[in-house]
Amino acid sequence: MTTAPQETVRRLRAGVIGLGWAGQQHVAAYAADPTVDLVALSAMEDHLLARFGDAHDVPGRFQDWQQMLAEAELDVVSIATPTFLHATMAAAALEAGLHVITEKPMAQNAEAASGMVEAARSAGRVLDVSFNHRQRGDVTALKDVVDSGVLGTLYYAKTGWIRRQGIPGLGTWFTKAESSGGGAMMDIGIHMLDMTLHLMGEPAVTAASASTHAEFGPLGRGGSGFGVSQVEEGTPFEVEDLATAFLRLDGGGTMLLESSWAQWIPEDLCYVTLYGADGGATIEWGGSPGNHKITVWTEVAGIPAELQPVVGEDGRHAAAVANFLQKVRSGDWAAHDGSLALRRAEVIDACYASARAGAEVRVGG
């Protein structure tokens, strides 16, 4: 008796542009995948090229990312550079025939993000964005609960990420309006927006009413060593350090979204609370590592019940990269053109427009 030969998965040649913290996670994900050859890295910093090139035996090391795209013969590339560079780099990589995953946020505004989607469609290649927090074990567990129908129809959500002290680099690209596109809402609020819409089954956001504040950054308070690069000359803080938004959802649902880089609270706090017709649920984490809580409230046979779903391991960046590679290997590239991430960018744009106008703004209007 003979068995059919197993189909061989074609190895993909991968490269990474940008070797800050996020780029290092992509490097580790590719290096750990037995079906991928990590063949090229690009960064301005010689010491990072040497460190990660030597650690993973990467043959191609380039300070010029365009040279890497031209010479490394890649199939896929990760872009983990400052936000304002994403659109230009992604378009060039897509036009070169590569599949692309960028770090979040997708781009500094929806206009730039739209250009990336157009480039993906024109090239017929995958464009993905790494929303790594939706790969958390508690988020995955809660998604299973929602999909099971236990909560019934979801009609309201509250979500937020508030840091005690976490402005990522006063005076760097993070806090410059043109290079970052925004402050706390753009940087960490978009994680909570993505996570919550994902949990709710992707309802369209139709309108936003938002407000922004900058009370810490302009005074030099709330700074964090995380994400710091060389401090640039000029205005050190041009964005918000706190933003709140009330979002209207297609079908009549609503969401409250808040994000802050620095605030007078005891410890960092992240949360998502879902309200359904048949039950409610929350995930919350902050403070000490591993301090994660997930709880579901419903009723069983007419008796109020509190459920504790089983939570698996966090996937984070490794899972985001694995999902990207799965999309590439699926061959259904047209279905993965970055449109979902573009919708996130349109919501963030509407929030900032609402804050400037002091009035509700239609999303995409």
JSON list of N, CA and C in Angstrom, two decimals, residues 155-159 192-198 200 203 205 207 209 245-249 253-257 273:
[
{"chain": "A", "resi": 155, "resn": "TYR", "atom": "N", "xyz": [-24.64, 45.40, 20.73]},
{"chain": "A", "resi": 155, "resn": "TYR", "atom": "CA", "xyz": [-25.14, 46.72, 20.35]},
{"chain": "A", "resi": 155, "resn": "TYR", "atom": "C", "xyz": [-24.35, 47.87, 20.96]},
{"chain": "A", "resi": 156, "resn": "TYR", "atom": "N", "xyz": [-23.40, 47.56, 21.85]},
{"chain": "A", "resi": 156, "resn": "TYR", "atom": "CA", "xyz": [-22.63, 48.62, 22.50]},
{"chain": "A", "resi": 156, "resn": "TYR", "atom": "C", "xyz": [-21.30, 48.06, 22.96]},
{"chain": "A", "resi": 157, "resn": "ALA", "atom": "N", "xyz": [-20.25, 48.89, 22.90]},
{"chain": "A", "resi": 157, "resn": "ALA", "atom": "CA", "xyz": [-18.94, 48.49, 23.39]},
{"chain": "A", "resi": 157, "resn": "ALA", "atom": "C", "xyz": [-18.22, 49.69, 23.97]},
{"chain": "A", "resi": 158, "resn": "LYS", "atom": "N", "xyz": [-17.42, 49.43, 24.98]},
{"chain": "A", "resi": 158, "resn": "LYS", "atom": "CA", "xyz": [-16.51, 50.43, 25.54]},
{"chain": "A", "resi": 158, "resn": "LYS", "atom": "C", "xyz": [-15.11, 49.85, 25.48]},
{"chain": "A", "resi": 159, "resn": "THR", "atom": "N", "xyz": [-14.16, 50.65, 25.02]},
{"chain": "A", "resi": 159, "resn": "THR", "atom": "CA", "xyz": [-12.81, 50.12, 24.86]},
{"chain": "A", "resi": 159, "resn": "THR", "atom": "C", "xyz": [-11.79, 51.24, 25.03]},
{"chain": "A", "resi": 192, "resn": "MET", "atom": "N", "xyz": [-7.11, 49.33, 19.87]},
{"chain": "A", "resi": 192, "resn": "MET", "atom": "CA", "xyz": [-8.36, 49.02, 20.55]},
{"chain": "A", "resi": 192, "resn": "MET", "atom": "C", "xyz": [-9.54, 49.10, 19.58]},
{"chain": "A", "resi": 193, "resn": "LEU", "atom": "N", "xyz": [-9.49, 50.04, 18.65]},
{"chain": "A", "resi": 193, "resn": "LEU", "atom": "CA", "xyz": [-10.52, 50.11, 17.61]},
{"chain": "A", "resi": 193, "resn": "LEU", "atom": "C", "xyz": [-10.54, 48.83, 16.80]},
{"chain": "A", "resi": 194, "resn": "ASP", "atom": "N", "xyz": [-9.37, 48.39, 16.35]},
{"chain": "A", "resi": 194, "resn": "ASP", "atom": "CA", "xyz": [-9.30, 47.16, 15.56]},
{"chain": "A", "resi": 194, "resn": "ASP", "atom": "C", "xyz": [-9.78, 45.96, 16.34]},
{"chain": "A", "resi": 195, "resn": "MET", "atom": "N", "xyz": [-9.32, 45.84, 17.57]},
{"chain": "A", "resi": 195, "resn": "MET", "atom": "CA", "xyz": [-9.67, 44.69, 18.40]},
{"chain": "A", "resi": 195, "resn": "MET", "atom": "C", "xyz": [-11.18, 44.61, 18.62]},
{"chain": "A", "resi": 196, "resn": "THR", "atom": "N", "xyz": [-11.79, 45.77, 18.91]},
{"chain": "A", "resi": 196, "resn": "THR", "atom": "CA", "xyz": [-13.20, 45.78, 19.25]},
{"chain": "A", "resi": 196, "resn": "THR", "atom": "C", "xyz": [-14.08, 45.53, 18.04]},
{"chain": "A", "resi": 197, "resn": "LEU", "atom": "N", "xyz": [-13.76, 46.15, 16.91]},
{"chain": "A", "resi": 197, "resn": "LEU", "atom": "CA", "xyz": [-14.53, 45.89, 15.70]},
{"chain": "A", "resi": 197, "resn": "LEU", "atom": "C", "xyz": [-14.39, 44.43, 15.27]},
{"chain": "A", "resi": 198, "resn": "HIS", "atom": "N", "xyz": [-13.19, 43.88, 15.43]},
{"chain": "A", "resi": 198, "resn": "HIS", "atom": "CA", "xyz": [-12.96, 42.46, 15.14]},
{"chain": "A", "resi": 198, "resn": "HIS", "atom": "C", "xyz": [-13.85, 41.58, 16.00]},
{"chain": "A", "resi": 200, "resn": "MET", "atom": "N", "xyz": [-16.64, 42.40, 17.41]},
{"chain": "A", "resi": 200, "resn": "MET", "atom": "CA", "xyz": [-18.06, 42.66, 17.15]},
{"chain": "A", "resi": 200, "resn": "MET", "atom": "C", "xyz": [-18.52, 42.16, 15.79]},
{"chain": "A", "resi": 203, "resn": "PRO", "atom": "N", "xyz": [-18.71, 45.51, 12.20]},
{"chain": "A", "resi": 203, "resn": "PRO", "atom": "CA", "xyz": [-19.71, 46.48, 11.77]},
{"chain": "A", "resi": 203, "resn": "PRO", "atom": "C", "xyz": [-19.02, 47.73, 11.22]},
{"chain": "A", "resi": 205, "resn": "VAL", "atom": "N", "xyz": [-18.24, 51.57, 10.80]},
{"chain": "A", "resi": 205, "resn": "VAL", "atom": "CA", "xyz": [-18.37, 52.78, 11.59]},
{"chain": "A", "resi": 205, "resn": "VAL", "atom": "C", "xyz": [-18.87, 53.88, 10.67]},
{"chain": "A", "resi": 207, "resn": "ALA", "atom": "N", "xyz": [-20.10, 57.19, 11.80]},
{"chain": "A", "resi": 207, "resn": "ALA", "atom": "CA", "xyz": [-19.88, 58.57, 12.22]},
{"chain": "A", "resi": 207, "resn": "ALA", "atom": "C", "xyz": [-19.06, 58.60, 13.50]},
{"chain": "A", "resi": 209, "resn": "SER", "atom": "N", "xyz": [-17.72, 61.27, 16.82]},
{"chain": "A", "resi": 209, "resn": "SER", "atom": "CA", "xyz": [-17.70, 62.53, 17.57]},
{"chain": "A", "resi": 209, "resn": "SER", "atom": "C", "xyz": [-16.57, 62.42, 18.58]},
{"chain": "A", "resi": 245, "resn": "ALA", "atom": "N", "xyz": [-13.59, 59.21, 21.79]},
{"chain": "A", "resi": 245, "resn": "ALA", "atom": "CA", "xyz": [-14.49, 59.23, 20.63]},
{"chain": "A", "resi": 245, "resn": "ALA", "atom": "C", "xyz": [-15.75, 58.43, 20.90]},
{"chain": "A", "resi": 246, "resn": "PHE", "atom": "N", "xyz": [-16.86, 58.93, 20.40]},
{"chain": "A", "resi": 246, "resn": "PHE", "atom": "CA", "xyz": [-18.13, 58.23, 20.37]},
{"chain": "A", "resi": 246, "resn": "PHE", "atom": "C", "xyz": [-18.39, 57.86, 18.92]},
{"chain": "A", "resi": 247, "resn": "LEU", "atom": "N", "xyz": [-18.50, 56.56, 18.65]},
{"chain": "A", "resi": 247, "resn": "LEU", "atom": "CA", "xyz": [-18.63, 56.07, 17.28]},
{"chain": "A", "resi": 247, "resn": "LEU", "atom": "C", "xyz": [-20.00, 55.45, 17.06]},
{"chain": "A", "resi": 248, "resn": "ARG", "atom": "N", "xyz": [-20.63, 55.82, 15.95]},
{"chain": "A", "resi": 248, "resn": "ARG", "atom": "CA", "xyz": [-21.89, 55.20, 15.55]},
{"chain": "A", "resi": 248, "resn": "ARG", "atom": "C", "xyz": [-21.58, 54.06, 14.58]},
{"chain": "A", "resi": 249, "resn": "LEU", "atom": "N", "xyz": [-22.25, 52.93, 14.77]},
{"chain": "A", "resi": 249, "resn": "LEU", "atom": "CA", "xyz": [-22.01, 51.74, 13.96]},
{"chain": "A", "resi": 249, "resn": "LEU", "atom": "C", "xyz": [-23.21, 51.44, 13.08]},
{"chain": "A", "resi": 253, "resn": "GLY", "atom": "N", "xyz": [-25.67, 50.21, 16.44]},
{"chain": "A", "resi": 253, "resn": "GLY", "atom": "CA", "xyz": [-24.78, 50.03, 17.59]},
{"chain": "A", "resi": 253, "resn": "GLY", "atom": "C", "xyz": [-23.88, 51.24, 17.80]},
{"chain": "A", "resi": 254, "resn": "THR", "atom": "N", "xyz": [-23.25, 51.30, 18.97]},
{"chain": "A", "resi": 254, "resn": "THR", "atom": "CA", "xyz": [-22.34, 52.40, 19.28]},
{"chain": "A", "resi": 254, "resn": "THR", "atom": "C", "xyz": [-21.11, 51.89, 20.03]},
{"chain": "A", "resi": 255, "resn": "MET", "atom": "N", "xyz": [-20.06, 52.73, 20.03]},
{"chain": "A", "resi": 255, "resn": "MET", "atom": "CA", "xyz": [-18.83, 52.38, 20.72]},
{"chain": "A", "resi": 255, "resn": "MET", "atom": "C", "xyz": [-18.23, 53.63, 21.34]},
{"chain": "A", "resi": 256, "resn": "LEU", "atom": "N", "xyz": [-17.69, 53.49, 22.56]},
{"chain": "A", "resi": 256, "resn": "LEU", "atom": "CA", "xyz": [-16.88, 54.52, 23.18]},
{"chain": "A", "resi": 256, "resn": "LEU", "atom": "C", "xyz": [-15.43, 54.07, 23.13]},
{"chain": "A", "resi": 257, "resn": "LEU", "atom": "N", "xyz": [-14.55, 54.95, 22.63]},
{"chain": "A", "resi": 257, "resn": "LEU", "atom": "CA", "xyz": [-13.13, 54.63, 22.45]},
{"chain": "A", "resi": 257, "resn": "LEU", "atom": "C", "xyz": [-12.30, 55.70, 23.13]},
{"chain": "A", "resi": 273, "resn": "THR", "atom": "N", "xyz": [-15.09, 46.07, 26.70]},
{"chain": "A", "resi": 273, "resn": "THR", "atom": "CA", "xyz": [-16.33, 45.57, 27.30]},
{"chain": "A", "resi": 273, "resn": "THR", "atom": "C", "xyz": [-17.41, 45.55, 26.23]}
]
